[in-house]
Amino acid sequence: MTAAPLIDIAPIERATMKDRVVVQFDKRDVEELKLIKLDLLGLGMLAAIDETLQLIEHDCATCVVLDSLPEEISEVFGMLQAADTVGVFQVESRAQMQTLPKSRPMSLDDLVVEVAIIRPGPIQGNAVHPYLRRKQGLEPVTYLHPSLEPVLRDSMGVILYQEQVMRIAIEVAGFSPAESDGFRRAMGTWRSTREMEKLHERFHDGCMRQPGMTEEIAEELFRQVSAFASFGFAKSHAAAFARTAYESSFLKLFYPAQFLVGLINAQPMGFYPVEVLVNDAKRHGVAVLPVDLNTSSYKTTTEWIGQPGWALAGAAGDDGSFDDETLHPGESLPEGCGIDARPRPVRATSCVVPSAAARERWSAESATGWGVRLGLHLVKGIGEQHAELLDRELEHGPYVSLADVVERTGLPEETIERLIRTGALDSLGRPRRELLWQLREVAGATKGRMDGRTTRLGGRSPAAGRPMDLRLPATAAPQLPAISESERLGDAYAVVGLDAKRQVIALFRDALDRLGAVPNSALADRKSGPVRIGGLVVTRQHPMTAKGTVFLALEDETGMVNVTLWPDTWARLRSVVRRHALLLVDGELQRESSVVNVIAHEVRALTTVAERAGGPESPAGVRQLGHAGMRRLG
């Protein structure tokens, strides 16, 4: 922020983004020059939550004010303790899912710690495992020195927050407040050996003035503090993130369909691809509907899929909403009666937490009440430039034929082919192979007329101001074989990146059963020991703090499991893991409390092994997951 034009204060250059400029100073230059610098953090989760709240108000006649949300909703913390956190802000990662069942947060304060602890600082400072053991009552809370107790009491004797580093420098090592802030910053990203030696000496000498301090304790304390450095959260930062994590957990638990829509439309964000979010929502009872050109908007939306026989008894309240107790099975309301017969699960108030009775019934109804209709934005080749046209045409009525689609959308031939392959034109009532045949005929017959008469969008000539007349050629399509399930699934993954009907591993389940592979959902009931699993790699991590260990999240049609590859295993199998997203893993199942991991010993390409075991031949769309999936994972 400057009082004069920025160009008079700092060197600037044009950015690659239109109408943007970049300041050539870095952040440390700005601080040294005493200029005002504000860090604005863009969080996709805030956009997802905002859309979720709008959908709740529209779909459920419910105004949820998150600022008034009670802070101790037991069901929310139960979900967090079970690590049921796919899509939840800040606590959905592999590491968080491993710690949540052990830390068992029961309050917002506990959640602040959970957010702060999975950071490079606490990890490098060896704070994570001592904290978890102490939280579970497996070891007593201890302090390196009595002078640390006032500073570290709230975090059970371990360093979690930047403020604690500064307080240790002040209260234990005798730094002034200004020196402590310089101490924190000096141990940040840009360290120099000379500067660290000075800090070490100053810190050590200050600590040794404390009664009962020893050389060993002073050295260990400096090691912990220097390992933490600036790679941890300030407590205020962790508290703000924890509140957002709590709010997103509430929305996932009580409004799963609306929350899923918010997450999908806010992509890219978070830890998992859309496919994982969709599969998780389906396991929680949300009906997810495929892309359909006659139903889908450009963006993903909620869709009332209804429950046969539901009707509303009584009149609406003054605010236009219905109490959940007015719902009952009954005859359909007469058409044109002016009453919206969609269920209103909870009554509109300043902040709504459904009653226990409403929650029990609503959870049973959610799968057949509000569903999620995937949007056209998920189809490869359809972008923002198509959004306005497609949404406008949807308002003008359904498409009745392939020629109607070609004329009204003006989409390129290859994009319409993708729509056919993914099933987005199934509502036209013709088999997909027949539609593909017709598309070639239409494209060949109309290419001359389309050249020069149409824009890329709209199917209309700006000069003529009238729609083209595209008619299907009279040639009938030959008898074509129906598309197989493996081809259908492969096309869905190739075009949309997921299939609303089935997860890809379901295609291989019979072969996996013959190979002795265990579904992921069954691992929770197995004892530790040898195990074989198969799945789709949805995340791959190689963190610097793990000293060469690689972590995979492997998903099948029943759930996800964490797979660990020790450095020697990774060195031996890295080419397979990098090239293929569908894997068959032989390893050791390890259980710790309710946390399950698989330590990999051997990893093979699932498609190859399954075909040898008599499984289906993998269609191109599935085989390409080994390449597209790995590009996504990096």
XYZ file of C-alpha atoms in Angstrom:
634
model
C 0.000 0.000 0.000
C 1.445 3.350 -1.030
C 0.357 6.985 -0.802
C 1.742 7.764 -4.267
C 1.326 5.803 -7.515
C 3.115 2.478 -7.260
C 5.255 3.216 -10.313
C 6.813 6.140 -8.398
C 7.701 3.915 -5.449
C 8.923 0.599 -6.840
C 10.129 -0.946 -10.109
C 7.265 -2.777 -11.809
C 6.822 -4.913 -14.910
C 3.874 -6.237 -16.886
C 2.562 -9.592 -15.753
C 1.522 -12.379 -18.104
C -2.076 -11.892 -16.898
C -3.881 -9.115 -18.727
C -4.037 -5.716 -16.965
C -1.768 -6.888 -14.125
C 1.666 -5.717 -13.051
C 4.328 -7.305 -10.866
C 6.462 -5.455 -8.327
C 10.095 -6.414 -8.869
C 10.963 -6.103 -5.174
C 10.612 -9.327 -3.210
C 8.958 -9.365 0.206
C 12.189 -8.816 2.120
C 13.061 -5.775 0.009
C 9.640 -4.323 0.821
C 10.160 -4.864 4.546
C 13.625 -3.296 4.477
C 12.250 -0.247 2.649
C 9.541 0.107 5.345
C 6.732 -0.161 2.793
C 3.367 -1.570 3.854
C 2.853 -5.131 2.620
C -0.343 -7.108 3.107
C -0.519 -10.814 2.284
C -3.922 -11.659 0.811
C -4.537 -15.396 0.920
C -6.984 -16.709 -1.659
C -8.772 -19.809 -0.363
C -10.941 -21.840 -2.690
C -12.729 -23.277 0.349
C -14.270 -19.875 1.086
C -15.830 -19.846 -2.389
C -17.030 -23.424 -1.867
C -18.629 -22.539 1.473
C -20.272 -19.433 0.025
C -21.904 -21.428 -2.772
C -22.922 -24.149 -0.315
C -24.746 -21.615 1.858
C -26.542 -20.163 -1.159
C -27.666 -23.637 -2.222
C -28.870 -24.476 1.291
C -30.987 -21.343 1.339
C -32.416 -22.144 -2.099
C -32.886 -25.890 -1.685
C -33.859 -26.163 1.976
C -35.391 -22.750 2.777
C -32.726 -22.574 5.459
C -30.446 -19.676 6.266
C -27.316 -21.014 7.949
C -25.253 -18.259 9.584
C -21.875 -19.792 10.320
C -20.883 -16.993 12.708
C -23.640 -18.275 15.026
C -22.704 -21.936 14.664
C -22.424 -23.695 18.052
C -18.837 -24.726 18.702
C -19.448 -28.133 20.254
C -21.686 -30.132 17.917
C -20.898 -33.700 18.938
C -21.649 -35.236 15.529
C -19.139 -32.918 13.866
C -16.368 -33.916 16.255
C -17.361 -37.558 15.897
C -16.842 -37.243 12.148
C -13.459 -35.584 12.698
C -12.345 -38.241 15.184
C -13.210 -40.905 12.606
C -11.047 -39.045 10.038
C -14.073 -38.843 7.742
C -12.664 -35.640 6.294
C -12.396 -35.896 2.505
C -13.143 -32.388 1.237
C -12.865 -30.767 4.674
C -10.614 -27.724 4.895
C -7.082 -28.339 6.251
C -7.735 -31.780 7.778
C -8.256 -33.967 4.691
C -4.624 -34.891 3.979
C -3.098 -38.307 4.557
C -1.139 -37.036 7.556
C -4.202 -35.404 9.115
C -6.286 -38.540 8.623
C -3.554 -40.494 10.408
C -3.488 -38.182 13.429
C -7.192 -37.369 13.904
C -8.173 -40.790 15.373
C -5.269 -40.452 17.828
C -5.683 -36.812 18.823
C -9.506 -37.182 18.936
C -10.417 -33.475 18.911
C -13.386 -32.721 21.161
C -13.361 -28.929 21.035
C -12.393 -26.080 18.777
C -9.207 -25.626 20.833
C -8.252 -29.230 20.064
C -8.902 -28.569 16.390
C -6.578 -25.538 16.479
C -3.799 -27.872 17.615
C -4.694 -30.410 14.918
C -4.400 -27.766 12.204
C -1.078 -26.477 13.560
C 0.661 -29.776 14.225
C 0.905 -31.101 10.658
C 3.431 -28.516 9.531
C 7.146 -28.858 8.713
C 8.101 -26.993 11.914
C 6.430 -29.309 14.446
C 7.381 -32.349 12.348
C 11.067 -31.374 12.134
C 11.016 -30.407 15.807
C 9.790 -33.922 16.724
C 6.628 -32.526 18.294
C 3.985 -34.682 16.606
C 4.403 -38.104 18.196
C 5.052 -36.825 21.754
C 1.916 -34.686 21.535
C -0.224 -37.587 20.269
C 1.061 -39.953 22.965
C 0.364 -37.357 25.653
C -3.074 -36.575 24.242
C -3.936 -40.282 24.417
C -2.594 -40.554 27.964
C 0.197 -42.908 26.923
C 2.935 -40.748 28.441
C 3.001 -37.887 30.948
C 3.334 -34.244 29.930
C 6.935 -33.190 30.542
C 9.032 -30.095 29.873
C 12.707 -29.828 29.001
C 13.023 -27.192 31.730
C 10.543 -25.767 34.285
C 10.803 -22.320 32.664
C 9.064 -23.750 29.570
C 5.869 -24.799 31.368
C 4.081 -21.406 31.169
C 4.904 -21.232 27.448
C 4.060 -24.804 26.413
C 1.314 -25.809 28.866
C -1.495 -25.437 26.304
C 0.345 -27.648 23.788
C 1.315 -30.416 26.242
C 4.987 -29.507 26.346
C 5.742 -29.339 22.609
C 6.341 -26.332 20.340
C 3.452 -25.777 17.917
C 3.119 -22.036 17.271
C 5.361 -19.193 16.160
C 4.334 -17.191 19.232
C 5.810 -19.942 21.412
C 9.170 -19.596 19.666
C 9.172 -15.873 20.421
C 8.113 -16.407 24.053
C 10.880 -18.976 24.558
C 13.391 -16.468 23.216
C 12.052 -13.807 25.613
C 11.200 -15.763 28.771
C 13.888 -18.444 28.663
C 16.786 -16.991 26.633
C 16.330 -13.383 27.778
C 15.762 -11.738 24.380
C 13.904 -8.443 24.106
C 10.573 -8.533 22.185
C 12.235 -6.884 19.179
C 15.144 -9.337 19.343
C 12.763 -12.286 19.561
C 10.995 -11.284 16.347
C 14.358 -10.881 14.629
C 15.336 -14.279 16.034
C 12.215 -15.878 14.514
C 12.749 -14.259 11.127
C 16.497 -14.920 11.022
C 15.865 -18.651 11.288
C 13.468 -18.544 8.382
C 14.024 -19.311 4.732
C 17.269 -17.393 4.258
C 19.743 -18.664 6.819
C 23.444 -17.903 6.888
C 25.947 -19.999 8.817
C 27.476 -16.913 10.399
C 24.105 -15.532 11.505
C 23.046 -18.896 12.923
C 26.278 -19.149 14.923
C 25.611 -15.726 16.442
C 22.031 -16.663 17.289
C 23.138 -19.993 18.727
C 25.654 -18.333 21.014
C 23.231 -15.614 22.125
C 20.416 -18.122 22.751
C 22.696 -20.558 24.580
C 24.154 -17.908 26.877
C 20.697 -16.590 27.725
C 19.344 -20.038 28.539
C 22.291 -20.864 30.787
C 21.250 -18.035 33.110
C 18.139 -20.029 34.046
C 18.402 -21.946 37.340
C 18.884 -25.645 36.767
C 19.682 -25.284 33.045
C 22.289 -27.659 31.604
C 24.330 -27.577 28.408
C 22.397 -30.553 27.061
C 18.989 -28.971 27.685
C 20.047 -25.641 26.164
C 21.359 -27.400 23.044
C 18.223 -29.540 22.650
C 15.980 -26.501 23.090
C 17.902 -24.597 20.414
C 17.641 -27.613 18.110
C 13.869 -27.757 18.547
C 13.428 -24.018 18.098
C 15.695 -23.813 15.046
C 13.962 -26.822 13.462
C 10.618 -25.113 13.978
C 11.819 -21.724 12.671
C 9.122 -20.059 10.555
C 7.736 -23.337 9.170
C 4.799 -23.333 11.542
C 1.561 -21.456 12.028
C 0.952 -18.486 14.229
C -1.754 -19.501 16.693
C -4.127 -16.865 15.309
C -3.628 -18.335 11.837
C -4.249 -21.860 13.098
C -7.377 -20.699 14.961
C -8.846 -19.072 11.844
C -8.131 -22.193 9.795
C -9.546 -24.450 12.522
C -12.795 -22.492 12.523
C -13.076 -22.903 8.752
C -12.283 -26.617 9.124
C -15.094 -26.918 11.677
C -17.567 -25.051 9.483
C -16.737 -27.149 6.419
C -17.107 -30.312 8.542
C -20.569 -29.148 9.609
C -21.609 -28.542 6.000
C -20.225 -31.891 4.820
C -22.108 -33.714 7.572
C -25.509 -32.009 7.409
C -25.690 -30.730 3.813
C -23.566 -33.204 1.819
C -25.112 -32.631 -1.622
C -24.838 -28.851 -1.449
C -21.310 -29.077 -0.041
C -20.199 -31.387 -2.853
C -21.471 -28.901 -5.444
C -19.545 -26.108 -3.745
C -16.354 -28.180 -3.715
C -16.600 -29.226 -7.359
C -17.286 -25.707 -8.627
C -14.379 -24.273 -6.606
C -11.807 -26.593 -8.211
C -8.862 -26.641 -8.457
C -8.405 -26.647 -4.696
C -7.895 -28.996 -1.794
C -6.104 -32.298 -1.683
C -8.101 -34.624 -3.924
C -9.376 -34.675 -7.521
C -13.104 -34.373 -8.224
C -13.448 -38.136 -8.619
C -12.475 -38.734 -4.987
C -14.904 -36.063 -3.762
C -17.716 -37.632 -5.797
C -16.988 -41.183 -4.653
C -16.817 -40.084 -1.023
C -20.159 -38.263 -1.304
C -21.764 -41.337 -2.880
C -20.568 -43.449 0.046
C -22.352 -40.926 2.277
C -25.662 -41.393 0.484
C -25.527 -38.570 -2.060
C -26.943 -39.438 -5.480
C -24.541 -38.152 -8.147
C -25.997 -37.829 -11.640
C -23.908 -37.853 -14.837
C -23.362 -35.008 -17.268
C -26.432 -34.609 -19.498
C -26.644 -31.903 -22.158
C -30.420 -31.706 -21.642
C -30.162 -31.300 -17.867
C -26.706 -30.117 -16.860
C -25.854 -26.467 -16.480
C -22.338 -25.361 -17.265
C -21.484 -25.606 -13.557
C -22.342 -28.542 -11.319
C -25.688 -28.071 -9.535
C -28.007 -29.720 -7.050
C -31.002 -31.437 -8.594
C -34.226 -32.495 -6.947
C -34.552 -36.179 -7.709
C -37.490 -36.622 -5.354
C -38.971 -39.428 -3.409
C -42.190 -40.858 -4.841
C -45.241 -40.093 -2.726
C -43.889 -37.176 -0.702
C -46.198 -34.197 -0.290
C -46.528 -31.274 2.087
C -49.266 -31.009 4.717
C -50.334 -27.588 5.941
C -49.376 -24.143 4.778
C -46.030 -22.450 4.564
C -44.891 -20.197 7.377
C -44.708 -16.447 7.132
C -41.179 -16.685 5.796
C -42.239 -19.105 3.058
C -40.544 -22.108 4.653
C -41.968 -25.376 5.926
C -41.217 -27.046 9.212
C -39.690 -30.501 8.738
C -42.532 -32.082 10.729
C -45.076 -31.070 8.034
C -43.635 -33.611 5.609
C -45.396 -36.923 5.199
C -45.882 -39.564 2.519
C -49.002 -38.824 0.549
C -50.516 -38.074 -2.799
C -48.828 -35.730 -5.237
C -49.907 -32.129 -5.024
C -52.084 -30.898 -7.904
C -50.143 -29.267 -10.697
C -50.241 -25.480 -10.577
C -51.272 -25.296 -6.914
C -48.530 -22.795 -6.211
C -46.910 -24.866 -3.459
C -43.349 -26.104 -3.833
C -43.475 -29.760 -2.826
C -39.761 -30.149 -2.242
C -38.833 -31.147 1.327
C -37.580 -28.411 3.642
C -35.488 -30.447 6.090
C -35.064 -27.633 8.644
C -36.839 -24.363 9.299
C -35.100 -21.097 8.484
C -33.469 -19.468 11.518
C -30.295 -17.503 12.194
C -28.330 -20.736 12.458
C -29.745 -24.203 12.049
C -28.567 -27.457 13.557
C -31.164 -30.113 12.667
C -32.850 -31.875 15.569
C -31.912 -35.478 16.285
C -35.212 -36.765 14.865
C -34.868 -34.674 11.730
C -31.245 -35.773 11.270
C -32.133 -39.456 11.514
C -34.929 -39.229 8.973
C -33.141 -36.791 6.714
C -30.048 -38.982 6.414
C -32.270 -41.785 5.160
C -33.933 -39.489 2.633
C -30.881 -37.634 1.371
C -30.022 -40.246 -1.251
C -33.410 -39.783 -2.898
C -34.033 -36.121 -2.097
C -31.368 -33.766 -3.365
C -28.883 -35.157 -5.821
C -25.899 -33.607 -7.558
C -25.923 -33.130 -11.321
C -22.417 -32.946 -12.750
C -21.825 -29.904 -14.923
C -20.618 -29.532 -18.487
C -17.500 -27.748 -17.220
C -16.089 -31.177 -16.334
C -16.084 -32.274 -19.989
C -12.733 -31.821 -21.686
C -13.002 -29.258 -24.468
C -15.830 -27.253 -22.881
C -14.599 -24.087 -21.213
C -15.749 -20.752 -19.852
C -16.189 -19.470 -23.405
C -19.047 -21.957 -23.857
C -20.787 -21.340 -20.520
C -23.174 -18.529 -21.427
C -24.332 -20.168 -24.653
C -24.908 -23.603 -23.132
C -26.824 -22.258 -20.134
C -28.935 -20.041 -22.407
C -29.758 -22.884 -24.780
C -30.743 -25.073 -21.836
C -33.416 -22.482 -20.977
C -34.764 -22.673 -24.547
C -35.773 -26.300 -24.184
C -34.288 -29.766 -24.621
C -32.250 -30.908 -27.587
C -34.257 -33.372 -29.659
C -31.651 -34.729 -32.065
C -27.978 -34.717 -32.863
C -28.565 -32.179 -35.637
C -30.292 -29.966 -33.066
C -27.196 -30.187 -30.855
C -24.863 -29.330 -33.729
C -26.969 -26.370 -34.852
C -27.758 -24.830 -31.482
C -24.367 -25.220 -29.794
C -21.926 -24.803 -32.663
C -19.482 -26.887 -30.649
C -16.505 -28.395 -32.509
C -16.964 -31.922 -33.792
C -14.403 -33.362 -31.391
C -16.203 -31.781 -28.413
C -19.570 -33.214 -29.476
C -17.865 -36.588 -29.863
C -16.679 -36.320 -26.257
C -20.228 -35.508 -25.147
C -21.472 -38.635 -26.915
C -18.745 -40.850 -25.476
C -19.366 -39.705 -21.916
C -23.135 -40.245 -22.194
C -24.102 -36.572 -22.154
C -26.337 -37.161 -25.206
C -27.954 -40.396 -23.991
C -31.173 -38.438 -23.383
C -31.594 -38.219 -27.174
C -32.647 -41.854 -26.968
C -30.154 -43.274 -29.474
C -27.240 -45.668 -28.842
C -23.860 -43.988 -28.550
C -22.314 -45.771 -31.523
C -25.238 -44.688 -33.679
C -24.761 -41.087 -32.546
C -21.053 -41.281 -33.370
C -21.951 -42.569 -36.852
C -24.473 -39.763 -37.295
C -21.912 -37.190 -36.161
C -19.546 -38.198 -38.953
C -22.399 -37.965 -41.452
C -23.550 -34.569 -40.175
C -20.022 -33.211 -40.061
C -19.315 -34.324 -43.613
C -22.611 -33.085 -45.034
C -22.559 -29.697 -43.328
C -18.883 -28.782 -43.352
C -19.210 -26.642 -46.443
C -22.224 -24.786 -45.114
C -20.664 -24.283 -41.697
C -17.448 -22.790 -43.098
C -17.929 -19.047 -43.244
C -21.504 -19.118 -41.931
C -20.994 -19.982 -38.302
C -19.007 -18.718 -35.411
C -17.257 -21.187 -33.117
C -20.249 -20.846 -30.827
C -23.927 -20.468 -31.459
C -24.516 -22.129 -34.822
C -25.722 -18.806 -36.238
C -24.346 -16.528 -38.894
C -23.848 -13.023 -37.487
C -24.395 -11.625 -40.973
C -27.508 -13.577 -41.779
C -28.980 -13.313 -38.279
C -30.847 -16.594 -38.640
C -30.222 -20.192 -37.583
C -28.802 -22.689 -40.008
C -30.950 -25.581 -41.160
C -28.937 -28.712 -40.442
C -30.704 -31.947 -41.300
C -29.392 -35.435 -40.813
C -28.485 -37.248 -44.045
C -30.954 -39.907 -45.083
C -28.352 -42.694 -44.794
C -29.321 -44.957 -41.906
C -26.662 -46.122 -39.492
C -25.692 -49.794 -39.878
C -26.277 -52.280 -37.086
C -23.557 -51.447 -34.577
C -22.580 -53.386 -31.443
C -23.579 -51.832 -28.139
C -20.840 -50.154 -26.166
C -19.395 -52.440 -23.488
C -19.272 -51.538 -19.811
C -15.481 -51.337 -19.885
C -15.608 -48.997 -22.893
C -18.286 -46.882 -21.211
C -16.226 -46.592 -18.055
C -13.052 -45.885 -19.998
C -14.726 -43.129 -22.019
C -16.090 -41.524 -18.844
C -12.630 -41.378 -17.281
C -11.029 -40.164 -20.505
C -13.547 -37.343 -21.054
C -14.708 -36.301 -17.571
C -12.080 -37.843 -15.295
C -14.674 -39.893 -13.397
C -17.793 -41.977 -13.812
C -20.891 -41.047 -11.832
C -22.060 -44.662 -11.877
C -18.979 -46.699 -10.949
C -15.479 -46.222 -9.643
C -12.902 -47.617 -12.061
C -11.694 -50.412 -9.762
C -15.180 -51.969 -9.871
C -14.289 -52.996 -13.430
C -11.486 -55.181 -12.055
C -13.175 -56.528 -8.908
C -13.779 -60.066 -10.222
C -10.142 -60.323 -11.290
C -9.004 -58.852 -7.961
C -11.078 -61.446 -6.109
C -9.376 -64.211 -8.093
C -6.016 -62.657 -7.222
C -6.869 -62.630 -3.520
C -6.984 -58.843 -3.212
C -8.963 -57.389 -0.313
C -11.379 -54.450 -0.756
C -10.233 -51.383 1.152
C -13.397 -51.339 3.249
C -12.498 -54.773 4.653
C -9.067 -53.709 5.918
C -10.499 -52.156 9.085
C -11.584 -55.631 10.272
C -8.353 -57.461 9.400
C -5.477 -58.177 11.721
C -1.989 -56.944 10.964
C -0.194 -59.148 8.461
C 0.364 -59.782 4.746
C -2.239 -58.280 2.442
C -2.892 -57.606 -1.247
C -4.923 -54.610 -2.429
C -5.684 -52.914 -5.733
C -6.673 -49.353 -6.433
C -6.351 -46.040 -8.206
C -3.608 -43.706 -6.984
C -5.355 -40.458 -6.059
C -2.463 -38.756 -4.259
C 1.272 -39.320 -4.155
C 3.488 -37.510 -1.664
C 7.251 -37.369 -1.327
C 7.670 -34.851 1.529
C 11.111 -33.524 2.366
C 10.525 -34.277 6.041
C 9.968 -37.998 5.303
C 13.627 -38.706 4.398
C 12.915 -40.472 1.119
C 9.682 -42.235 2.078
C 6.796 -41.978 -0.406
C 3.116 -42.077 0.561
C 0.244 -43.067 -1.728
C -3.506 -42.830 -1.230
C -5.020 -45.802 -3.061
C -8.774 -45.746 -3.736
C -11.047 -48.577 -4.808
C -14.837 -48.637 -5.090
C -15.176 -49.057 -1.303
C -12.811 -46.415 0.070
C -9.225 -45.221 0.440
C -6.171 -46.628 2.181
C -2.707 -45.201 2.801
C 0.253 -47.041 1.286
C 3.822 -46.395 2.445
C 6.913 -47.089 0.342
C 10.150 -46.991 2.334
C 13.138 -45.418 0.525
C 14.606 -48.731 -0.668
C 11.204 -49.917 -1.928
C 10.631 -46.611 -3.726
C 14.064 -46.798 -5.371
C 13.251 -50.288 -6.670
C 9.647 -49.673 -7.786
C 9.545 -45.985 -8.654
C 9.224 -46.560 -12.417
C 6.055 -48.647 -11.950
C 4.505 -46.217 -9.468
C 5.283 -43.223 -11.660
C 3.970 -44.751 -14.898
C 0.750 -46.329 -13.663
C -2.184 -44.959 -11.687
C -3.897 -48.359 -11.330
C -1.786 -50.509 -9.026
C -1.782 -53.928 -7.394
C 0.094 -53.750 -4.086
C 1.458 -56.613 -1.994
C 2.517 -55.580 1.461
C 2.059 -55.655 5.201
C -1.098 -54.376 6.870
C -0.271 -52.348 9.966
C -2.864 -51.308 12.545
C -2.453 -48.716 15.256
C -5.693 -48.140 17.107
C -8.205 -47.418 14.306
C -5.524 -46.212 11.878
C -4.690 -48.630 9.052
C -1.669 -48.502 6.720
C -0.200 -50.832 4.135
C 3.587 -51.040 3.904
C 4.300 -51.904 0.272
C 6.744 -54.672 -0.634
C 5.784 -55.213 -4.296
C 3.832 -53.005 -6.707
C 2.608 -53.997 -10.183
C 0.439 -52.440 -12.882
C -3.103 -53.592 -12.128
C -4.266 -53.532 -15.755
C -1.559 -55.985 -16.830
C -2.000 -58.380 -13.901
C -5.807 -58.321 -14.112
C -5.848 -59.170 -17.832
C -3.572 -62.142 -17.175
C -5.981 -63.250 -14.431
C -8.898 -63.276 -16.863
C -10.118 -59.766 -16.183
C -11.484 -57.419 -18.849
C -9.214 -55.931 -21.450
C -8.651 -52.372 -20.299
C -10.137 -49.794 -22.683
C -8.003 -46.901 -23.839
C -9.569 -44.471 -21.375
C -8.574 -46.697 -18.453
C -5.088 -47.449 -19.786
C -4.468 -43.723 -20.186
C -5.016 -43.223 -16.471
C -1.457 -44.413 -16.096
C -0.288 -41.326 -17.954
C -2.910 -38.633 -17.352
C -3.167 -39.621 -13.701
C 0.546 -39.332 -13.151
C 0.696 -35.951 -14.865
C -1.968 -34.834 -12.425
C -0.015 -36.158 -9.446
C 3.246 -34.622 -10.616
